[in-house]
Tab-separated table of C-alpha atoms in Angstrom:
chain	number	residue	atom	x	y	z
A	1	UNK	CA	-59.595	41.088	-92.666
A	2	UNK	CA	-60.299	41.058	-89.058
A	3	UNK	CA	-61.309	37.453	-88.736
A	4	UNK	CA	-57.541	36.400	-90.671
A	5	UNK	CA	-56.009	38.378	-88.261
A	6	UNK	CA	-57.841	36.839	-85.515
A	7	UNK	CA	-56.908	33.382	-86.904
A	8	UNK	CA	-53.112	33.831	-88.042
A	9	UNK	CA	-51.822	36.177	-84.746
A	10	UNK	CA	-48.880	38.183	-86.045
A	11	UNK	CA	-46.033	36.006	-85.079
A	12	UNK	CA	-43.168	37.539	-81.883
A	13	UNK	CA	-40.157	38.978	-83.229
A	14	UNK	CA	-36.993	37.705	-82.993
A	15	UNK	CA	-35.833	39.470	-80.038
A	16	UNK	CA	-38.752	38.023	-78.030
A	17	UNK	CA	-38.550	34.964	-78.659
A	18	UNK	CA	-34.465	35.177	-77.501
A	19	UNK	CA	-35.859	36.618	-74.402
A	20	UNK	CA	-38.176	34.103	-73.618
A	21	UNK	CA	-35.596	31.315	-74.136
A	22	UNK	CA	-33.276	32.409	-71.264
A	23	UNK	CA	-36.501	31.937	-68.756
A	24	UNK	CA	-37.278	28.786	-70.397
A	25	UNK	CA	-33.675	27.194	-69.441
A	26	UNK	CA	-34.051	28.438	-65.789
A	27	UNK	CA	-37.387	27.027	-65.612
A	28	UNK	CA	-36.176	23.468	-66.971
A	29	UNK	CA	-32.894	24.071	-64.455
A	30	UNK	CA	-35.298	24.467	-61.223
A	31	UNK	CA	-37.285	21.276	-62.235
A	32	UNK	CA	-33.922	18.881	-62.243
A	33	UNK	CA	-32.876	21.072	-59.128
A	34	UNK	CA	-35.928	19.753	-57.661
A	35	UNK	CA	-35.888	16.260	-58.850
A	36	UNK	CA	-32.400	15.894	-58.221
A	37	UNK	CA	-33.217	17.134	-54.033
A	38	UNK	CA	-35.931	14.603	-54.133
A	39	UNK	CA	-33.958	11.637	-55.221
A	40	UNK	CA	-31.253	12.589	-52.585
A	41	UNK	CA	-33.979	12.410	-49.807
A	42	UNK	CA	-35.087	8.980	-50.840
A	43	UNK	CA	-31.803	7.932	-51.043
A	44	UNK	CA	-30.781	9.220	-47.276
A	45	UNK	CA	-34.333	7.745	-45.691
A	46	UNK	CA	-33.139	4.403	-47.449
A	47	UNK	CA	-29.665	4.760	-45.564
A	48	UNK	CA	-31.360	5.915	-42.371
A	49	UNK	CA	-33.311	3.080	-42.556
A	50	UNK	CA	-30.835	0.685	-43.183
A	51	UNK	CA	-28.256	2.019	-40.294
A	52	UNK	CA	-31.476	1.995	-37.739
A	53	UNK	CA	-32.099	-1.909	-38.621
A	54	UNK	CA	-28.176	-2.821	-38.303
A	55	UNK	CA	-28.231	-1.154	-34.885
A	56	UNK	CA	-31.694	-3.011	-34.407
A	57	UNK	CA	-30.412	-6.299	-35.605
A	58	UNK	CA	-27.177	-5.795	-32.775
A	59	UNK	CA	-29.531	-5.151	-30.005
A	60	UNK	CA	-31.864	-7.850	-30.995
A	61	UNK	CA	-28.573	-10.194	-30.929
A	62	UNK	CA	-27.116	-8.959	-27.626
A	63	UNK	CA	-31.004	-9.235	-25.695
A	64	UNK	CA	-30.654	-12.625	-27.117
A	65	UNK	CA	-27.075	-14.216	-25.661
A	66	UNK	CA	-27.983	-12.218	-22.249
A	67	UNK	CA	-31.145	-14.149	-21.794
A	68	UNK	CA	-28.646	-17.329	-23.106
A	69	UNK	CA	-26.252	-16.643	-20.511
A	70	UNK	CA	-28.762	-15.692	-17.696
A	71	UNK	CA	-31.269	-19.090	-18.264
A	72	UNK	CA	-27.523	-21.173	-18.524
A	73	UNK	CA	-26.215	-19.577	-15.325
A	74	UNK	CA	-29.807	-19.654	-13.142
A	75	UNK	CA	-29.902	-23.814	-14.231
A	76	UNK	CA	-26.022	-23.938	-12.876
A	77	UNK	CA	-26.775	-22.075	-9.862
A	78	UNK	CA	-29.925	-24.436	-9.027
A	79	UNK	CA	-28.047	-27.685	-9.885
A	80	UNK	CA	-24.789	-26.528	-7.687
A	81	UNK	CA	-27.511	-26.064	-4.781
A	82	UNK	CA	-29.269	-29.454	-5.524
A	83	UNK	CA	-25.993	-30.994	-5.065
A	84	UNK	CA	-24.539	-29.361	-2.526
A	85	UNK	CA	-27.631	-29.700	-0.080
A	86	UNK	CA	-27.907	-33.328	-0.685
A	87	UNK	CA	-30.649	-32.864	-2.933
A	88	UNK	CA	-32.757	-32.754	0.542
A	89	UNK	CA	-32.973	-28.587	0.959
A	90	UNK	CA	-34.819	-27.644	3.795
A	91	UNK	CA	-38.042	-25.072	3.481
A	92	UNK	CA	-36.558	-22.329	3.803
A	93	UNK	CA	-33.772	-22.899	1.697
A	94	UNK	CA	-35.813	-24.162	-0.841
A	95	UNK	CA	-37.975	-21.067	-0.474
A	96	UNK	CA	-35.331	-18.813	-1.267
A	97	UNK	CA	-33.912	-20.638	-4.169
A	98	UNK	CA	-37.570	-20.702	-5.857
A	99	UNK	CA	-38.052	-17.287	-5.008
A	100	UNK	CA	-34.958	-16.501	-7.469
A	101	UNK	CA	-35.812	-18.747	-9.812
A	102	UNK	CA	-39.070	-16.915	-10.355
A	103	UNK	CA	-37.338	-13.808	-10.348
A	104	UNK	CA	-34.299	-15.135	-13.383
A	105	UNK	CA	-37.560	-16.465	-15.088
A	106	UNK	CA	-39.255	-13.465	-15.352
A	107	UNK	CA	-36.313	-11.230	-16.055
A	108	UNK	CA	-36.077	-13.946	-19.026
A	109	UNK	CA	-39.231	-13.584	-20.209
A	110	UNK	CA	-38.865	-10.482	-20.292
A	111	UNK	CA	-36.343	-10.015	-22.549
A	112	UNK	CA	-37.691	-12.738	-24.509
A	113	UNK	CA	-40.244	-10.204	-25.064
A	114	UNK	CA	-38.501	-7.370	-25.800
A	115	UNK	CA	-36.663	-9.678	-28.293
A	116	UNK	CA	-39.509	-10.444	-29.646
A	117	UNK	CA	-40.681	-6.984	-30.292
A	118	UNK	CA	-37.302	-6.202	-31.688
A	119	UNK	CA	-37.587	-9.023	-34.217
A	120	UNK	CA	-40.906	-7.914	-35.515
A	121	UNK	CA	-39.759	-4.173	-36.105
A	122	UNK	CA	-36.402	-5.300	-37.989
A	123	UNK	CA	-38.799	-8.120	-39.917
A	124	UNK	CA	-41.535	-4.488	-40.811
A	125	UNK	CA	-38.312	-2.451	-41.730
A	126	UNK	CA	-36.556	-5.209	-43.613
A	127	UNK	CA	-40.331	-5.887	-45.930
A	128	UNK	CA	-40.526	-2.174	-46.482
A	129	UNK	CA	-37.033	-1.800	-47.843
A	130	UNK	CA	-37.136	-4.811	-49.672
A	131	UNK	CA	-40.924	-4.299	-51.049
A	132	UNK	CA	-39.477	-0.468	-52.605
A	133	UNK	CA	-36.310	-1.251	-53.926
A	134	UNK	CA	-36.566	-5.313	-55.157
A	135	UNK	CA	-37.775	-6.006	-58.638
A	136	UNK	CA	-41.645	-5.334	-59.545
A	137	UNK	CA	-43.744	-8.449	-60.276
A	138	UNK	CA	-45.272	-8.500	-63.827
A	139	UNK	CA	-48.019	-10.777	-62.382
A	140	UNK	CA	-51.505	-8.789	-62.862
A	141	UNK	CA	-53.040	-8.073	-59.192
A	142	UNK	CA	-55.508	-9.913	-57.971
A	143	UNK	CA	-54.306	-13.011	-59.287
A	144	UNK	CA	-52.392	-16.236	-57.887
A	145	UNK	CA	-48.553	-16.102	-57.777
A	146	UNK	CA	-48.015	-18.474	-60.963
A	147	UNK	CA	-44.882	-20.155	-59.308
A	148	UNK	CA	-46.845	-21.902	-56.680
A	149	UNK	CA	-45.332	-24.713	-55.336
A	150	UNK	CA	-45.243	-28.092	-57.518
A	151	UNK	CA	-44.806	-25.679	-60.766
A	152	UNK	CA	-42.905	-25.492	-63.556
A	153	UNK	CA	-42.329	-22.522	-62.350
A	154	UNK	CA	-41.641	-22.387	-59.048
A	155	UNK	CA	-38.957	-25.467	-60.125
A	156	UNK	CA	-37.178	-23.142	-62.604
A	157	UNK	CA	-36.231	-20.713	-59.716
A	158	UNK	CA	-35.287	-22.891	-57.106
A	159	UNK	CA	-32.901	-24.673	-59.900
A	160	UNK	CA	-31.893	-21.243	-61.021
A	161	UNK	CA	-30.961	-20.073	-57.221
A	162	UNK	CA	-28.809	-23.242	-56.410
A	163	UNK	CA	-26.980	-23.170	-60.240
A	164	UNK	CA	-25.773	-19.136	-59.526
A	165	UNK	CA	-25.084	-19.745	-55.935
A	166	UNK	CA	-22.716	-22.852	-57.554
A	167	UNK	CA	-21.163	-20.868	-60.202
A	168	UNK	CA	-20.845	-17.807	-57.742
A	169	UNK	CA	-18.804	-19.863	-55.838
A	170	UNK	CA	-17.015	-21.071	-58.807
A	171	UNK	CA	-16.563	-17.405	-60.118
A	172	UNK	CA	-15.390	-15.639	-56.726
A	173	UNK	CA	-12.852	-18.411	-55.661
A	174	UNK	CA	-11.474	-17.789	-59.073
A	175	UNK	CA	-11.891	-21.488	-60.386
A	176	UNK	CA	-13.874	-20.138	-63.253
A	177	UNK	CA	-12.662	-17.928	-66.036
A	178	UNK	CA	-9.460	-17.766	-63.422
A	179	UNK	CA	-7.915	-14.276	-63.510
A	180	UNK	CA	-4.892	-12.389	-61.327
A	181	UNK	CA	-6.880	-9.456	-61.221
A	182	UNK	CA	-10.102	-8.312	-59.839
A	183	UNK	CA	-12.566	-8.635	-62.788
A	184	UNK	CA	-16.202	-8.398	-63.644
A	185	UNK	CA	-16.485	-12.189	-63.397
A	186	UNK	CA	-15.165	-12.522	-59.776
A	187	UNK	CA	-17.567	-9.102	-59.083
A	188	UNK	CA	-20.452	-10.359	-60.650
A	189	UNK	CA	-19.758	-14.178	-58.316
A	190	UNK	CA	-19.549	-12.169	-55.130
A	191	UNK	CA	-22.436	-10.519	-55.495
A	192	UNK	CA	-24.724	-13.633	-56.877
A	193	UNK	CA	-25.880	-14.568	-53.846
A	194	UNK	CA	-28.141	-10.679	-54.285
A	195	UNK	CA	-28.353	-10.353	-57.783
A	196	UNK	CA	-29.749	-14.247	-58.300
A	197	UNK	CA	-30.489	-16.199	-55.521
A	198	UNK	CA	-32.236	-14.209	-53.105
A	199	UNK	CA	-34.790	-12.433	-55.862
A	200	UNK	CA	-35.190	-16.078	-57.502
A	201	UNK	CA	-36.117	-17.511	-54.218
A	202	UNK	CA	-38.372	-14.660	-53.312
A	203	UNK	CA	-40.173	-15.020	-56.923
A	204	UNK	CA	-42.183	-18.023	-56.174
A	205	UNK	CA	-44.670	-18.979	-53.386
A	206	UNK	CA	-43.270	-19.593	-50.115
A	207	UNK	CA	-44.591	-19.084	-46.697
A	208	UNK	CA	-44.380	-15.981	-44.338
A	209	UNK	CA	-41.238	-17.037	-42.450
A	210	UNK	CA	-39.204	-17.686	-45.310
A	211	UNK	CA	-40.450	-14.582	-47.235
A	212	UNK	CA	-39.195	-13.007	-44.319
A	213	UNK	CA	-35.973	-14.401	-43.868
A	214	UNK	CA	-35.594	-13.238	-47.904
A	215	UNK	CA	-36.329	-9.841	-47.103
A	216	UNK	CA	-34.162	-9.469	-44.531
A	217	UNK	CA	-31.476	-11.055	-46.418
A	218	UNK	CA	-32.134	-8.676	-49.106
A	219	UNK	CA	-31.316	-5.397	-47.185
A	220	UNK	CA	-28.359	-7.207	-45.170
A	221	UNK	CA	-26.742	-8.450	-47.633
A	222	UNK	CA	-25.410	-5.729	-49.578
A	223	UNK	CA	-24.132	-4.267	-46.491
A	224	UNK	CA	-21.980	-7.150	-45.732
A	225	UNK	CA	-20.853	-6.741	-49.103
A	226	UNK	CA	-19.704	-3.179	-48.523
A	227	UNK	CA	-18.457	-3.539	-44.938
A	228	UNK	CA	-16.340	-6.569	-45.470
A	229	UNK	CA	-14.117	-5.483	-48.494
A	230	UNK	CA	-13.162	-2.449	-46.256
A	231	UNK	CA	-11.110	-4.680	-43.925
A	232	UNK	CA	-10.425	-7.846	-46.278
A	233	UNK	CA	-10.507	-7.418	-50.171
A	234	UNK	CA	-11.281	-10.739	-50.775
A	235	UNK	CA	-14.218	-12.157	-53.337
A	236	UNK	CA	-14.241	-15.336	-52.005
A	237	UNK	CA	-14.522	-13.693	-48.245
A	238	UNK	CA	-17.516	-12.009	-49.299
A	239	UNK	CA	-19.321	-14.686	-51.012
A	240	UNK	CA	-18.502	-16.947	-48.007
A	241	UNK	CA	-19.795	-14.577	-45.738
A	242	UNK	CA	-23.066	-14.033	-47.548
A	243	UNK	CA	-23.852	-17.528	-48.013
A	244	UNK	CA	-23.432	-18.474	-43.884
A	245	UNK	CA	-25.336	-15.643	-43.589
A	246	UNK	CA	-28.059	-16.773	-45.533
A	247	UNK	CA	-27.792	-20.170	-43.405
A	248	UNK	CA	-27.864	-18.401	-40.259
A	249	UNK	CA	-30.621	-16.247	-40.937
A	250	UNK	CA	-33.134	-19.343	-42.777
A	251	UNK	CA	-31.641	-21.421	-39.290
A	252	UNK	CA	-33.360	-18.136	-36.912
A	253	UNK	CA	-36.440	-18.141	-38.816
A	254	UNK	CA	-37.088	-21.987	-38.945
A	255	UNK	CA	-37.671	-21.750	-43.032
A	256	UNK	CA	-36.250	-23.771	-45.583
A	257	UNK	CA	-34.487	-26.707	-44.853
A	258	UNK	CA	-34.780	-25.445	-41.129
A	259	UNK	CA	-38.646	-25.875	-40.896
A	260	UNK	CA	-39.786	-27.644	-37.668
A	261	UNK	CA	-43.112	-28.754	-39.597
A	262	UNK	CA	-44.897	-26.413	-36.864
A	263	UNK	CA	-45.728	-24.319	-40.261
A	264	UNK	CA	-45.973	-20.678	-41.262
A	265	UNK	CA	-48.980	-18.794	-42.490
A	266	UNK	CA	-48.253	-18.772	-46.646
A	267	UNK	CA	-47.369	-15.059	-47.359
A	268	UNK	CA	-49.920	-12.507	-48.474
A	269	UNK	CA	-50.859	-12.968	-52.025
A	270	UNK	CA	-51.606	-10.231	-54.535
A	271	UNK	CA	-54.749	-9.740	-53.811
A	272	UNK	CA	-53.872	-8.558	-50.036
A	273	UNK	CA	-50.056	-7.519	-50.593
A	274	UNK	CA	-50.921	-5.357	-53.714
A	275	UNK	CA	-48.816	-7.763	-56.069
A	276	UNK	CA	-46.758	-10.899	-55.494
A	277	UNK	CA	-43.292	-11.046	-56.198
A	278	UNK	CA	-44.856	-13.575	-58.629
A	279	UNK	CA	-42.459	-13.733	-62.554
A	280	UNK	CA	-40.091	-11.156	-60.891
A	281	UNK	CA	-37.372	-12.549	-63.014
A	282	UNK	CA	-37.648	-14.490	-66.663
């Protein structure tokens, strides 16, 4: 008798089993509390990060045009000189002149420098973002991205980016499935340029400057396409706007169609980046 009772326990009552429920639900209630204050600390680090890159790209673009402006206005000061002097200075003209020169040159270089240190940190920030938040690759580590150039492949997404870039354009500019007002179609145009073209481009092998230039264009645009409808509700602004942007950004980074043939390093494969961004999409 004592060994069936040790085996079958005597099963709770009713009322303790009710009493028990009550601390269940608050148990359950702290553990989506929790979840819940975790997602919305991912979520502000992501906008953090985001704002701090804007306000890095601005800087980056300002150090720029005032190193434009002070190389443009140093060679107009020097030719002015050349011209005005007969092109015959005398020492210690000439002195003087190349004394500022040196000094514009390295006031240049060094905000060539500092550009260049700003373009590496937005280029870091832009690969984190885009490395958390764009698709997973199915591709097993350790092995070659499958859409390496010359591919099957790696043809099927470049054909795919161009044909929903084409009927983006098509779909925002209301041309296709025309409608008077706003619709999924015209949404789903203005935002091809995200959804399609960027991760179908960043799915097969390319080289380090144009993976770059994807991941940047991967965090920037979706902010265009928030900031601009605030001022100008227009899907065919939008789509406009991220496509020169695309152009302007592959232009900065020499890839693409832009490549100078000096040639970037191909990007890290799976076996050094963790995965590639390999069959991201079918």
């Amino acid at each position: 008798r004592a060994s069936h009772a040790h085996q079958h326990p005597p099963r709770r009552s009713r009322r303790a089993r009710k009493r028990e429920r009550p601390r269940r639900s608050r148990a359950r209630a702290r553990a989506g509390e929790a979840r819940d204050s975790a997602r919305a600390d991912r979520r502000r680090k992501t906008s953090a990060d985001i704002i701090t890159m804007s306000a890095s790209v601005g800087a980056r673009c300002a150090l720029v045009a005032s190193a434009r402006v002070a190389s443009a206005s140093a060679s107009a000061s020097a030719r002015s000189r050349s011209a005005r002097l007969g092109r015959r200075p005398s020492a210690s003209v000439s002195s003087s002149s190349s004394s500022r020169v040196v000094v514009v040159v390295r006031a240049e270089s060094s905000e060539t420098e500092r550009a260049a240190d700003l373009d590496k940190e937005v280029s870091k920030r832009a690969k984190k973002i885009a490395s958390t938040f764009a698709p997973r690759s199915s591709t097993p580590a350790g092995k070659k991205n499958p859409a390496f150039k010359g591919s099957t492949l790696y043809t099927i997404f470049e054909v795919q980016a161009y044909v929903s870039l084409v009927v983006g354009s098509l779909l925002s500019y209301n041309v296709l499935l025309p409608s008077d007002e706003p619709n999924i179609a015209r949404l789903m145009g203005m935002w091809s340029v995200w959804m399609f073209a960027v991760p179908s481009l960043r799915a097969r092998e390319c080289d380090a400057r144009e993976k770059d230039a994807l991941n940047f264009l991967f965090v920037a645009v979706p902010v265009i396409n928030v900031l601009i409808p605030v001022v100008w509700k227009s899907f065919a602004a939008v789509f406009t706007a991220d496509c020169l942007l695309m152009a302007y950004v592959y232009y900065d980074k020499g890839a693409g169609i832009f490549d100078d043939g000096s040639g970037g390093e191909d990007a890290p494969g799976p076996a050094t980046e963790g995965a590639s961004e390999g069959v991201e999409e079918a």
